Amino acid sequence: MMKINSNVLKIFAVITMIIDHIGCYFPSKIAPDTYYLMRSIGRLAMPIFLYLLVQGFFYTKNLKKYIINCMKMTGIKISIVTILALGFSTAFFFNSVYALAGSGTAKDPYIVSIEDELRDVLLTKSTKSWVYVGVKKSITITRNIAISKGKFKIYAYDSNVTLKRSSDGEKSINGGEYPKYCMTLSGTTEIDMGVTATKSKTLTLGGNKSNFSAKKRSSGWLYLKSGTKATINSNCVVKNVMNNKEEDGGSAIFTFGTLILNGTIENCEGSDGGAIGVKKGSVTINNNAVINQCKSYTEGGGIFGMDGCTIKINGGTVSNCVAGEEGGAIFVSGSSSCTVENGTIKQNSAGLSGGAIFSGYGANLTIGKNGKGPLISSNNAKGNGGAIRCNGGSGKNAGGETKIYG
């Protein structure tokens, strides 16, 4: 039988300290029960080290030299244990626990099932080509995912899944009075959500709206900075997003870049655009796209555009949206342009004017093309323009040019 002497105790104490440091440095990669177990095991290290320290104090022949050596060894031990903990945990968690399946190609996509896997791919696996990411299980987003480069096609892998905002007010994504978007794009990043040519399952970007209120604030799902591009395809649904943070307002998706909608945005709410807000950037709504039952506390129940933006409606449907002020479906202003060539805008309402569309403050509006145009019906406003309100005249509130065909 092995005798338990001071050397055995030292080895045991070092092992328990390493286990403790792994739990300390990487809590998000460990199940809660395992995390607490690892930290509990680590609590054994200190009493053992103190016991050995006291034993040495009583049995040393040179107390001064012993104290100096203890001080030196303390620094060395901390360095060694920290290096071992970081090295072991990095190798173990990123190679064993993650063990990302796939290579990121269309035929062999990365397969992700937890938040840290998704974050790892989007932040570290970018290439010059498109990177394909299959989401196998629904994931709760607890921290903002800020992507600064790369091109990613993200889709539901083999079943309908949701990337859902956490409802936990203590998570950093919710941040008290200043909650964050679930995903932020910067640089030249491009994302393609719900790749239609790859899989037929639905990827939902969920906002968990029912868990938020005026006292518990939330933010939007996707934020595009200038130079970025996002496409929401027909296999992607953005739903139940509430953007009611106190500063700056906001919508479910806000863009300074390029946004293309082929999919669905429904049951979302915010200010300055219930579904989409665009400033200086561009938004294109294509055939089969749907914006439904969205609400803005201010303007633009469906879409809010300003500051030289471009809005192009090629088709699709904007319906049952509500603006507290102007533009039940669409609000456009500030030297921007809005062209509605086709599609359906119906059953929207505004608290002030422009039940379907409000155009003013220097914006240009074009309805229809070559004698044909969209169906605009059953919209209403409490003030002027049950369907369309175009500000004319002169001064700061004057509208730009308005053309209606068909």
mmCIF file of C-alpha atoms in Angstrom:
data_model
loop_
_atom_site.group_PDB
_atom_site.id
_atom_site.type_symbol
_atom_site.label_atom_id
_atom_site.label_comp_id
_atom_site.label_asym_id
_atom_site.label_seq_id
_atom_site.Cartn_x
_atom_site.Cartn_y
_atom_site.Cartn_z
ATOM 1 C CA MET A 1 0.000 0.000 0.000
ATOM 2 C CA MET A 2 1.292 3.462 -0.932
ATOM 3 C CA LYS A 3 2.232 5.620 2.038
ATOM 4 C CA ILE A 4 0.744 9.099 2.139
ATOM 5 C CA ASN A 5 3.701 11.366 2.720
ATOM 6 C CA SER A 6 4.318 15.049 2.032
ATOM 7 C CA ASN A 7 5.232 14.435 -1.622
ATOM 8 C CA VAL A 8 1.941 12.607 -2.284
ATOM 9 C CA LEU A 9 0.044 15.429 -0.594
ATOM 10 C CA LYS A 10 1.836 18.018 -2.741
ATOM 11 C CA ILE A 11 0.936 16.190 -5.976
ATOM 12 C CA PHE A 12 -2.667 15.790 -4.846
ATOM 13 C CA ALA A 13 -2.916 19.488 -3.958
ATOM 14 C CA VAL A 14 -1.510 20.553 -7.347
ATOM 15 C CA ILE A 15 -4.020 18.322 -9.178
ATOM 16 C CA THR A 16 -6.971 19.741 -7.229
ATOM 17 C CA MET A 17 -5.725 23.287 -7.900
ATOM 18 C CA ILE A 18 -5.511 22.594 -11.647
ATOM 19 C CA ILE A 19 -9.088 21.277 -11.615
ATOM 20 C CA ASP A 20 -10.177 24.433 -9.785
ATOM 21 C CA HIS A 21 -8.389 26.718 -12.275
ATOM 22 C CA ILE A 22 -10.015 24.991 -15.257
ATOM 23 C CA GLY A 23 -13.432 25.667 -13.767
ATOM 24 C CA CYS A 24 -12.424 29.242 -12.920
ATOM 25 C CA TYR A 25 -11.103 30.173 -16.393
ATOM 26 C CA PHE A 26 -13.744 28.436 -18.525
ATOM 27 C CA PRO A 27 -17.109 28.477 -16.690
ATOM 28 C CA SER A 28 -19.135 28.994 -19.887
ATOM 29 C CA LYS A 29 -17.809 25.749 -21.382
ATOM 30 C CA ILE A 30 -18.835 23.580 -18.433
ATOM 31 C CA ALA A 31 -22.239 22.370 -17.294
ATOM 32 C CA PRO A 32 -23.289 24.165 -14.069
ATOM 33 C CA ASP A 33 -23.209 20.977 -11.942
ATOM 34 C CA THR A 34 -19.735 20.091 -13.241
ATOM 35 C CA TYR A 35 -18.522 23.656 -12.663
ATOM 36 C CA TYR A 36 -19.535 23.626 -8.991
ATOM 37 C CA LEU A 37 -18.031 20.154 -8.529
ATOM 38 C CA MET A 38 -14.692 21.313 -9.987
ATOM 39 C CA ARG A 39 -14.629 24.434 -7.791
ATOM 40 C CA SER A 40 -15.495 22.306 -4.738
ATOM 41 C CA ILE A 41 -12.638 19.897 -5.468
ATOM 42 C CA GLY A 42 -10.332 22.896 -5.825
ATOM 43 C CA ARG A 43 -11.185 23.996 -2.265
ATOM 44 C CA LEU A 44 -9.105 21.050 -0.995
ATOM 45 C CA ALA A 45 -5.859 22.546 -2.282
ATOM 46 C CA MET A 46 -5.464 25.428 0.173
ATOM 47 C CA PRO A 47 -5.844 23.433 3.444
ATOM 48 C CA ILE A 48 -3.305 20.887 2.189
ATOM 49 C CA PHE A 49 -0.800 23.561 1.197
ATOM 50 C CA LEU A 50 -1.276 25.296 4.582
ATOM 51 C CA TYR A 51 -0.777 22.002 6.412
ATOM 52 C CA LEU A 52 2.474 21.359 4.557
ATOM 53 C CA LEU A 53 3.582 24.935 5.152
ATOM 54 C CA VAL A 54 3.052 24.613 8.913
ATOM 55 C CA GLN A 55 4.784 21.207 8.984
ATOM 56 C CA GLY A 56 7.810 22.747 7.321
ATOM 57 C CA PHE A 57 7.807 25.609 9.836
ATOM 58 C CA PHE A 58 8.118 23.192 12.750
ATOM 59 C CA TYR A 59 10.659 20.820 11.213
ATOM 60 C CA THR A 60 12.993 23.199 9.342
ATOM 61 C CA LYS A 61 16.545 23.668 10.619
ATOM 62 C CA ASN A 62 16.835 27.213 9.197
ATOM 63 C CA LEU A 63 13.646 29.253 9.596
ATOM 64 C CA LYS A 64 14.929 32.314 7.685
ATOM 65 C CA LYS A 65 16.024 30.238 4.687
ATOM 66 C CA TYR A 66 12.731 28.310 4.810
ATOM 67 C CA ILE A 67 10.654 31.496 4.652
ATOM 68 C CA ILE A 68 12.699 32.832 1.708
ATOM 69 C CA ASN A 69 12.363 29.513 -0.147
ATOM 70 C CA CYS A 70 8.598 29.471 0.503
ATOM 71 C CA MET A 71 8.260 32.926 -1.022
ATOM 72 C CA LYS A 72 10.226 31.862 -4.100
ATOM 73 C CA MET A 73 8.323 28.612 -4.530
ATOM 74 C CA THR A 74 4.954 30.353 -4.146
ATOM 75 C CA GLY A 75 5.590 32.385 -7.295
ATOM 76 C CA ILE A 76 6.891 29.357 -9.198
ATOM 77 C CA LYS A 77 3.971 27.144 -8.149
ATOM 78 C CA ILE A 78 1.362 29.750 -9.128
ATOM 79 C CA SER A 79 3.003 30.165 -12.539
ATOM 80 C CA ILE A 80 3.240 26.417 -13.168
ATOM 81 C CA VAL A 81 -0.310 25.693 -12.034
ATOM 82 C CA THR A 82 -1.736 28.543 -14.126
ATOM 83 C CA ILE A 83 0.169 27.458 -17.249
ATOM 84 C CA LEU A 84 -0.895 23.831 -16.753
ATOM 85 C CA ALA A 85 -4.509 24.841 -16.161
ATOM 86 C CA LEU A 86 -4.662 27.097 -19.214
ATOM 87 C CA GLY A 87 -2.853 24.616 -21.434
ATOM 88 C CA PHE A 88 -4.872 21.636 -20.324
ATOM 89 C CA SER A 89 -8.205 23.430 -20.445
ATOM 90 C CA THR A 90 -7.497 24.940 -23.878
ATOM 91 C CA ALA A 91 -6.487 21.590 -25.335
ATOM 92 C CA PHE A 92 -9.303 19.722 -23.643
ATOM 93 C CA PHE A 93 -12.189 22.078 -24.245
ATOM 94 C CA PHE A 94 -11.405 23.291 -27.728
ATOM 95 C CA ASN A 95 -10.294 19.921 -29.105
ATOM 96 C CA SER A 96 -12.332 17.433 -27.093
ATOM 97 C CA VAL A 97 -15.509 19.116 -25.898
ATOM 98 C CA TYR A 98 -15.956 21.291 -28.964
ATOM 99 C CA ALA A 99 -14.704 18.712 -31.467
ATOM 100 C CA LEU A 100 -16.398 20.727 -34.225
ATOM 101 C CA ALA A 101 -17.748 18.438 -36.885
ATOM 102 C CA GLY A 102 -17.195 19.472 -40.481
ATOM 103 C CA SER A 103 -14.848 21.756 -42.368
ATOM 104 C CA GLY A 104 -17.194 24.645 -43.216
ATOM 105 C CA THR A 105 -17.887 23.758 -46.859
ATOM 106 C CA ALA A 106 -21.315 23.332 -48.466
ATOM 107 C CA LYS A 107 -20.895 19.530 -48.459
ATOM 108 C CA ASP A 108 -19.221 19.367 -45.056
ATOM 109 C CA PRO A 109 -20.551 22.272 -42.921
ATOM 110 C CA TYR A 110 -19.572 23.042 -39.369
ATOM 111 C CA ILE A 111 -22.232 21.549 -37.080
ATOM 112 C CA VAL A 112 -23.008 23.572 -33.949
ATOM 113 C CA SER A 113 -25.245 22.703 -31.015
ATOM 114 C CA ILE A 114 -24.264 25.168 -28.268
ATOM 115 C CA GLU A 115 -23.626 28.898 -28.041
ATOM 116 C CA ASP A 116 -19.854 28.629 -27.642
ATOM 117 C CA GLU A 117 -19.550 26.452 -30.754
ATOM 118 C CA LEU A 118 -21.531 28.988 -32.790
ATOM 119 C CA ARG A 119 -19.454 31.843 -31.385
ATOM 120 C CA ASP A 120 -16.189 29.988 -32.045
ATOM 121 C CA VAL A 121 -17.070 29.393 -35.710
ATOM 122 C CA LEU A 122 -18.284 32.933 -36.393
ATOM 123 C CA LEU A 123 -15.347 34.613 -34.655
ATOM 124 C CA THR A 124 -12.435 32.347 -35.625
ATOM 125 C CA LYS A 125 -13.280 30.300 -38.740
ATOM 126 C CA SER A 126 -13.677 33.003 -41.402
ATOM 127 C CA THR A 127 -12.057 32.489 -44.822
ATOM 128 C CA LYS A 128 -12.222 34.281 -48.159
ATOM 129 C CA SER A 129 -14.939 31.840 -49.260
ATOM 130 C CA TRP A 130 -18.383 31.209 -47.808
ATOM 131 C CA VAL A 131 -18.328 29.248 -44.537
ATOM 132 C CA TYR A 132 -21.349 26.970 -44.039
ATOM 133 C CA VAL A 133 -22.743 26.560 -40.527
ATOM 134 C CA GLY A 134 -25.472 24.013 -39.746
ATOM 135 C CA VAL A 135 -27.333 24.597 -36.476
ATOM 136 C CA LYS A 136 -28.311 21.201 -35.093
ATOM 137 C CA LYS A 137 -30.015 22.230 -31.853
ATOM 138 C CA SER A 138 -31.773 25.359 -30.622
ATOM 139 C CA ILE A 139 -29.341 27.743 -28.926
ATOM 140 C CA THR A 140 -29.892 30.470 -26.329
ATOM 141 C CA ILE A 141 -27.810 33.597 -26.966
ATOM 142 C CA THR A 142 -26.439 35.020 -23.701
ATOM 143 C CA ARG A 143 -23.749 37.369 -25.087
ATOM 144 C CA ASN A 144 -23.605 39.589 -28.157
ATOM 145 C CA ILE A 145 -21.897 37.881 -31.096
ATOM 146 C CA ALA A 146 -19.818 40.591 -32.792
ATOM 147 C CA ILE A 147 -18.549 39.405 -36.196
ATOM 148 C CA SER A 148 -15.895 41.605 -37.809
ATOM 149 C CA LYS A 149 -14.988 39.610 -40.919
ATOM 150 C CA GLY A 150 -15.947 36.652 -43.086
ATOM 151 C CA LYS A 151 -18.872 35.269 -45.076
ATOM 152 C CA PHE A 152 -21.197 32.829 -43.332
ATOM 153 C CA LYS A 153 -24.215 30.825 -44.453
ATOM 154 C CA ILE A 154 -26.154 29.824 -41.335
ATOM 155 C CA TYR A 155 -29.088 27.421 -41.505
ATOM 156 C CA ALA A 156 -31.109 24.783 -39.623
ATOM 157 C CA TYR A 157 -29.218 21.537 -40.146
ATOM 158 C CA ASP A 158 -31.713 18.683 -39.928
ATOM 159 C CA SER A 159 -34.667 20.024 -37.906
ATOM 160 C CA ASN A 160 -36.383 23.325 -37.170
ATOM 161 C CA VAL A 161 -34.252 25.235 -34.660
ATOM 162 C CA THR A 162 -34.196 28.618 -32.923
ATOM 163 C CA LEU A 163 -31.383 31.000 -32.068
ATOM 164 C CA LYS A 164 -33.132 32.646 -29.135
ATOM 165 C CA ARG A 165 -32.295 35.624 -26.970
ATOM 166 C CA SER A 166 -31.808 34.712 -23.316
ATOM 167 C CA SER A 167 -34.577 35.918 -21.013
ATOM 168 C CA ASP A 168 -32.166 36.082 -18.073
ATOM 169 C CA GLY A 169 -31.749 39.724 -17.059
ATOM 170 C CA GLU A 170 -28.371 38.895 -15.481
ATOM 171 C CA LYS A 171 -26.818 37.827 -18.794
ATOM 172 C CA SER A 172 -24.620 40.412 -20.487
ATOM 173 C CA ILE A 173 -26.762 40.512 -23.630
ATOM 174 C CA ASN A 174 -29.620 42.067 -21.660
ATOM 175 C CA GLY A 175 -27.438 44.507 -19.735
ATOM 176 C CA GLY A 176 -30.046 46.329 -17.658
ATOM 177 C CA GLU A 177 -31.000 49.644 -19.285
ATOM 178 C CA TYR A 178 -28.650 49.099 -22.237
ATOM 179 C CA PRO A 179 -29.248 45.622 -23.675
ATOM 180 C CA LYS A 180 -27.361 44.506 -26.791
ATOM 181 C CA TYR A 181 -28.340 43.062 -30.155
ATOM 182 C CA CYS A 182 -27.915 39.292 -30.418
ATOM 183 C CA MET A 183 -25.594 39.654 -33.407
ATOM 184 C CA THR A 184 -23.579 42.622 -34.709
ATOM 185 C CA LEU A 185 -21.833 42.775 -38.094
ATOM 186 C CA SER A 186 -18.909 45.084 -38.854
ATOM 187 C CA GLY A 187 -16.099 45.392 -41.410
ATOM 188 C CA THR A 188 -17.059 43.597 -44.632
ATOM 189 C CA THR A 189 -18.940 40.739 -42.968
ATOM 190 C CA GLU A 190 -21.685 38.965 -44.931
ATOM 191 C CA ILE A 191 -24.203 36.533 -43.502
ATOM 192 C CA ASP A 192 -26.869 34.485 -45.237
ATOM 193 C CA MET A 193 -29.547 33.176 -42.859
ATOM 194 C CA GLY A 194 -31.650 30.146 -43.821
ATOM 195 C CA VAL A 195 -29.864 28.963 -46.959
ATOM 196 C CA THR A 196 -32.651 27.739 -49.243
ATOM 197 C CA ALA A 197 -30.485 25.658 -51.561
ATOM 198 C CA THR A 198 -29.036 23.622 -48.698
ATOM 199 C CA LYS A 199 -31.823 22.566 -46.345
ATOM 200 C CA SER A 200 -35.600 22.979 -46.110
ATOM 201 C CA LYS A 201 -35.844 23.302 -42.320
ATOM 202 C CA THR A 202 -36.647 26.637 -40.649
ATOM 203 C CA LEU A 203 -34.105 28.717 -38.746
ATOM 204 C CA THR A 204 -35.879 31.064 -36.311
ATOM 205 C CA LEU A 205 -34.178 34.125 -34.861
ATOM 206 C CA GLY A 206 -36.200 34.590 -31.698
ATOM 207 C CA GLY A 207 -36.401 37.557 -29.382
ATOM 208 C CA ASN A 208 -38.240 35.960 -26.447
ATOM 209 C CA LYS A 209 -40.545 38.997 -26.373
ATOM 210 C CA SER A 210 -43.005 37.655 -23.806
ATOM 211 C CA ASN A 211 -40.269 37.682 -21.154
ATOM 212 C CA PHE A 212 -39.563 41.424 -21.449
ATOM 213 C CA SER A 213 -41.442 44.559 -20.455
ATOM 214 C CA ALA A 214 -40.983 48.244 -19.660
ATOM 215 C CA LYS A 215 -39.216 47.200 -16.449
ATOM 216 C CA LYS A 216 -37.134 44.460 -18.095
ATOM 217 C CA ARG A 217 -35.679 45.789 -21.317
ATOM 218 C CA SER A 218 -34.562 44.006 -24.468
ATOM 219 C CA SER A 219 -32.933 44.911 -27.784
ATOM 220 C CA GLY A 220 -33.051 43.823 -31.419
ATOM 221 C CA TRP A 221 -31.670 40.667 -32.984
ATOM 222 C CA LEU A 222 -29.386 41.858 -35.798
ATOM 223 C CA TYR A 223 -27.359 45.069 -36.218
ATOM 224 C CA LEU A 224 -25.480 45.843 -39.448
ATOM 225 C CA LYS A 225 -22.764 48.482 -39.542
ATOM 226 C CA SER A 226 -21.785 50.250 -42.758
ATOM 227 C CA GLY A 227 -20.158 47.975 -45.345
ATOM 228 C CA THR A 228 -21.829 44.777 -44.141
ATOM 229 C CA LYS A 229 -24.538 42.663 -45.762
ATOM 230 C CA ALA A 230 -27.204 40.266 -44.495
ATOM 231 C CA THR A 231 -29.770 38.162 -46.328
ATOM 232 C CA ILE A 232 -32.787 36.689 -44.535
ATOM 233 C CA ASN A 233 -33.911 33.842 -46.774
ATOM 234 C CA SER A 234 -37.235 32.046 -47.033
ATOM 235 C CA ASN A 235 -36.084 29.364 -44.568
ATOM 236 C CA CYS A 236 -35.487 32.000 -41.909
ATOM 237 C CA VAL A 237 -38.051 33.662 -39.622
ATOM 238 C CA VAL A 238 -37.342 36.609 -37.318
ATOM 239 C CA LYS A 239 -40.035 36.682 -34.654
ATOM 240 C CA ASN A 240 -41.013 37.824 -31.174
ATOM 241 C CA VAL A 241 -38.311 40.487 -30.937
ATOM 242 C CA MET A 242 -38.836 43.466 -28.635
ATOM 243 C CA ASN A 243 -36.431 46.406 -28.906
ATOM 244 C CA ASN A 244 -37.403 48.725 -26.075
ATOM 245 C CA LYS A 245 -34.016 49.762 -24.721
ATOM 246 C CA GLU A 246 -33.953 53.321 -23.414
ATOM 247 C CA GLU A 247 -31.291 54.871 -25.668
ATOM 248 C CA ASP A 248 -31.575 55.448 -29.428
ATOM 249 C CA GLY A 249 -34.654 53.301 -30.003
ATOM 250 C CA GLY A 250 -34.330 50.518 -32.527
ATOM 251 C CA SER A 251 -35.978 47.694 -34.394
ATOM 252 C CA ALA A 252 -35.692 43.897 -34.727
ATOM 253 C CA ILE A 253 -33.098 44.437 -37.478
ATOM 254 C CA PHE A 254 -31.268 47.747 -37.828
ATOM 255 C CA THR A 255 -28.906 48.405 -40.718
ATOM 256 C CA PHE A 256 -26.388 50.951 -41.922
ATOM 257 C CA GLY A 257 -25.350 48.329 -44.488
ATOM 258 C CA THR A 258 -27.255 46.149 -46.967
ATOM 259 C CA LEU A 259 -30.239 44.039 -45.949
ATOM 260 C CA ILE A 260 -32.142 41.684 -48.263
ATOM 261 C CA LEU A 261 -35.365 40.097 -47.049
ATOM 262 C CA ASN A 262 -36.674 36.951 -48.736
ATOM 263 C CA GLY A 263 -38.023 35.448 -45.511
ATOM 264 C CA THR A 264 -40.361 36.490 -42.705
ATOM 265 C CA ILE A 265 -40.323 39.031 -39.882
ATOM 266 C CA GLU A 266 -43.347 38.769 -37.597
ATOM 267 C CA ASN A 267 -44.669 39.789 -34.215
ATOM 268 C CA CYS A 268 -41.795 42.182 -33.505
ATOM 269 C CA GLU A 269 -41.870 45.626 -31.931
ATOM 270 C CA GLY A 270 -39.636 48.594 -31.272
ATOM 271 C CA SER A 271 -39.299 52.279 -32.019
ATOM 272 C CA ASP A 272 -38.295 53.721 -35.401
ATOM 273 C CA GLY A 273 -39.276 50.529 -37.190
ATOM 274 C CA GLY A 274 -41.107 47.555 -35.740
ATOM 275 C CA ALA A 275 -39.383 45.089 -38.065
ATOM 276 C CA ILE A 276 -36.592 46.974 -39.892
ATOM 277 C CA GLY A 277 -34.780 50.242 -39.328
ATOM 278 C CA VAL A 278 -32.375 51.576 -41.973
ATOM 279 C CA LYS A 279 -30.125 54.612 -41.838
ATOM 280 C CA LYS A 280 -27.929 55.503 -44.849
ATOM 281 C CA GLY A 281 -27.965 51.834 -45.889
ATOM 282 C CA SER A 282 -30.335 49.873 -48.128
ATOM 283 C CA VAL A 283 -33.201 47.419 -47.706
ATOM 284 C CA THR A 284 -34.612 45.198 -50.463
ATOM 285 C CA ILE A 285 -37.872 43.269 -49.982
ATOM 286 C CA ASN A 286 -38.317 40.505 -52.570
ATOM 287 C CA ASN A 287 -41.139 38.201 -53.673
ATOM 288 C CA ASN A 288 -42.502 35.902 -50.946
ATOM 289 C CA ALA A 289 -41.028 38.047 -48.173
ATOM 290 C CA VAL A 290 -43.413 38.766 -45.296
ATOM 291 C CA ILE A 291 -43.513 41.482 -42.640
ATOM 292 C CA ASN A 292 -46.529 40.811 -40.437
ATOM 293 C CA GLN A 293 -47.955 42.020 -37.120
ATOM 294 C CA CYS A 294 -45.058 44.298 -36.253
ATOM 295 C CA LYS A 295 -45.366 47.456 -34.190
ATOM 296 C CA SER A 296 -43.422 50.700 -33.789
ATOM 297 C CA TYR A 297 -44.021 52.940 -30.813
ATOM 298 C CA THR A 298 -43.101 55.847 -33.105
ATOM 299 C CA GLU A 299 -42.866 55.753 -36.948
ATOM 300 C CA GLY A 300 -42.748 52.854 -39.398
ATOM 301 C CA GLY A 301 -44.727 49.905 -38.109
ATOM 302 C CA GLY A 302 -42.935 47.653 -40.603
ATOM 303 C CA ILE A 303 -39.986 49.655 -42.005
ATOM 304 C CA PHE A 304 -38.374 52.909 -40.875
ATOM 305 C CA GLY A 305 -35.905 54.664 -43.220
ATOM 306 C CA MET A 306 -33.923 57.899 -42.851
ATOM 307 C CA ASP A 307 -30.729 59.845 -43.679
ATOM 308 C CA GLY A 308 -30.261 59.011 -47.344
ATOM 309 C CA CYS A 309 -31.258 55.347 -47.196
ATOM 310 C CA THR A 310 -32.700 53.295 -50.078
ATOM 311 C CA ILE A 311 -35.782 51.097 -49.695
ATOM 312 C CA LYS A 312 -36.811 48.853 -52.610
ATOM 313 C CA ILE A 313 -39.984 46.747 -52.495
ATOM 314 C CA ASN A 314 -39.958 44.238 -55.379
ATOM 315 C CA GLY A 315 -42.727 42.093 -53.934
ATOM 316 C CA GLY A 316 -43.820 40.363 -50.776
ATOM 317 C CA THR A 317 -46.367 41.428 -48.188
ATOM 318 C CA VAL A 318 -46.395 44.013 -45.412
ATOM 319 C CA SER A 319 -49.548 43.560 -43.365
ATOM 320 C CA ASN A 320 -51.158 44.122 -39.962
ATOM 321 C CA CYS A 321 -48.426 46.480 -38.822
ATOM 322 C CA VAL A 322 -49.011 49.439 -36.515
ATOM 323 C CA ALA A 323 -47.184 52.741 -36.047
ATOM 324 C CA GLY A 324 -47.916 54.882 -33.027
ATOM 325 C CA GLU A 325 -47.299 57.983 -35.128
ATOM 326 C CA GLU A 326 -46.709 57.934 -38.918
ATOM 327 C CA GLY A 327 -46.332 55.247 -41.565
ATOM 328 C CA GLY A 328 -48.267 52.130 -40.552
ATOM 329 C CA ALA A 329 -46.240 49.949 -42.928
ATOM 330 C CA ILE A 330 -43.413 52.210 -44.140
ATOM 331 C CA PHE A 331 -41.948 55.532 -42.981
ATOM 332 C CA VAL A 332 -39.256 57.208 -45.104
ATOM 333 C CA SER A 333 -37.564 60.571 -44.581
ATOM 334 C CA GLY A 334 -34.343 62.555 -44.773
ATOM 335 C CA SER A 335 -33.309 62.639 -48.484
ATOM 336 C CA SER A 336 -34.002 58.917 -48.760
ATOM 337 C CA SER A 337 -35.739 57.037 -51.563
ATOM 338 C CA CYS A 338 -38.473 54.417 -51.389
ATOM 339 C CA THR A 339 -39.611 52.473 -54.462
ATOM 340 C CA VAL A 340 -42.575 50.107 -54.234
ATOM 341 C CA GLU A 341 -42.779 48.290 -57.563
ATOM 342 C CA ASN A 342 -44.898 45.316 -56.557
ATOM 343 C CA GLY A 343 -46.270 43.327 -53.638
ATOM 344 C CA THR A 344 -49.075 43.846 -51.147
ATOM 345 C CA ILE A 345 -49.423 46.439 -48.401
ATOM 346 C CA LYS A 346 -52.632 45.850 -46.481
ATOM 347 C CA GLN A 347 -54.402 46.228 -43.145
ATOM 348 C CA ASN A 348 -51.788 48.491 -41.588
ATOM 349 C CA SER A 349 -52.563 51.480 -39.391
ATOM 350 C CA ALA A 350 -50.985 54.693 -38.112
ATOM 351 C CA GLY A 351 -51.788 56.744 -35.025
ATOM 352 C CA LEU A 352 -51.281 59.987 -36.966
ATOM 353 C CA SER A 353 -50.912 59.858 -40.763
ATOM 354 C CA GLY A 354 -49.978 57.543 -43.619
ATOM 355 C CA GLY A 355 -51.804 54.294 -42.840
ATOM 356 C CA ALA A 356 -49.675 52.405 -45.376
ATOM 357 C CA ILE A 357 -46.815 54.787 -46.281
ATOM 358 C CA PHE A 358 -45.544 58.105 -44.989
ATOM 359 C CA SER A 359 -43.016 59.996 -47.120
ATOM 360 C CA GLY A 360 -41.649 63.349 -46.021
ATOM 361 C CA TYR A 361 -38.730 65.464 -44.867
ATOM 362 C CA GLY A 362 -37.082 65.394 -48.284
ATOM 363 C CA ALA A 363 -37.696 61.727 -49.185
ATOM 364 C CA ASN A 364 -38.619 60.555 -52.701
ATOM 365 C CA LEU A 365 -41.386 57.993 -53.173
ATOM 366 C CA THR A 366 -42.182 55.929 -56.289
ATOM 367 C CA ILE A 367 -45.194 53.606 -56.468
ATOM 368 C CA GLY A 368 -45.437 51.117 -59.350
ATOM 369 C CA LYS A 369 -43.559 50.759 -62.648
ATOM 370 C CA ASN A 370 -44.577 50.632 -66.320
ATOM 371 C CA GLY A 371 -48.262 51.009 -65.562
ATOM 372 C CA LYS A 372 -48.282 48.290 -62.902
ATOM 373 C CA GLY A 373 -47.966 48.555 -59.178
ATOM 374 C CA PRO A 374 -48.544 47.016 -55.760
ATOM 375 C CA LEU A 375 -51.852 46.269 -54.077
ATOM 376 C CA ILE A 376 -52.379 48.840 -51.301
ATOM 377 C CA SER A 377 -55.653 48.208 -49.478
ATOM 378 C CA SER A 378 -57.526 48.338 -46.166
ATOM 379 C CA ASN A 379 -55.007 50.583 -44.437
ATOM 380 C CA ASN A 380 -56.072 53.385 -42.119
ATOM 381 C CA ALA A 381 -54.779 56.414 -40.247
ATOM 382 C CA LYS A 382 -56.341 58.528 -37.522
ATOM 383 C CA GLY A 383 -55.081 61.640 -39.266
ATOM 384 C CA ASN A 384 -54.311 62.353 -42.936
ATOM 385 C CA GLY A 385 -53.637 59.752 -45.612
ATOM 386 C CA GLY A 386 -55.423 56.503 -44.921
ATOM 387 C CA ALA A 387 -53.182 54.863 -47.521
ATOM 388 C CA ILE A 388 -50.345 57.298 -48.385
ATOM 389 C CA ARG A 389 -49.256 60.609 -46.891
ATOM 390 C CA CYS A 390 -46.684 62.632 -48.899
ATOM 391 C CA ASN A 391 -45.490 65.880 -47.418
ATOM 392 C CA GLY A 392 -45.349 68.621 -50.005
ATOM 393 C CA GLY A 393 -44.748 72.354 -49.763
ATOM 394 C CA SER A 394 -41.488 73.867 -48.574
ATOM 395 C CA GLY A 395 -39.416 74.043 -45.437
ATOM 396 C CA LYS A 396 -37.877 71.357 -43.244
ATOM 397 C CA ASN A 397 -40.978 69.150 -43.277
ATOM 398 C CA ALA A 398 -41.397 69.250 -47.065
ATOM 399 C CA GLY A 399 -41.511 66.020 -48.994
ATOM 400 C CA GLY A 400 -39.420 65.173 -52.007
ATOM 401 C CA GLU A 401 -40.747 63.919 -55.323
ATOM 402 C CA THR A 402 -43.619 61.443 -55.396
ATOM 403 C CA LYS A 403 -44.528 59.349 -58.466
ATOM 404 C CA ILE A 404 -47.422 56.919 -58.692
ATOM 405 C CA TYR A 405 -47.880 54.513 -61.621
ATOM 406 C CA GLY A 406 -50.627 52.001 -62.268
#
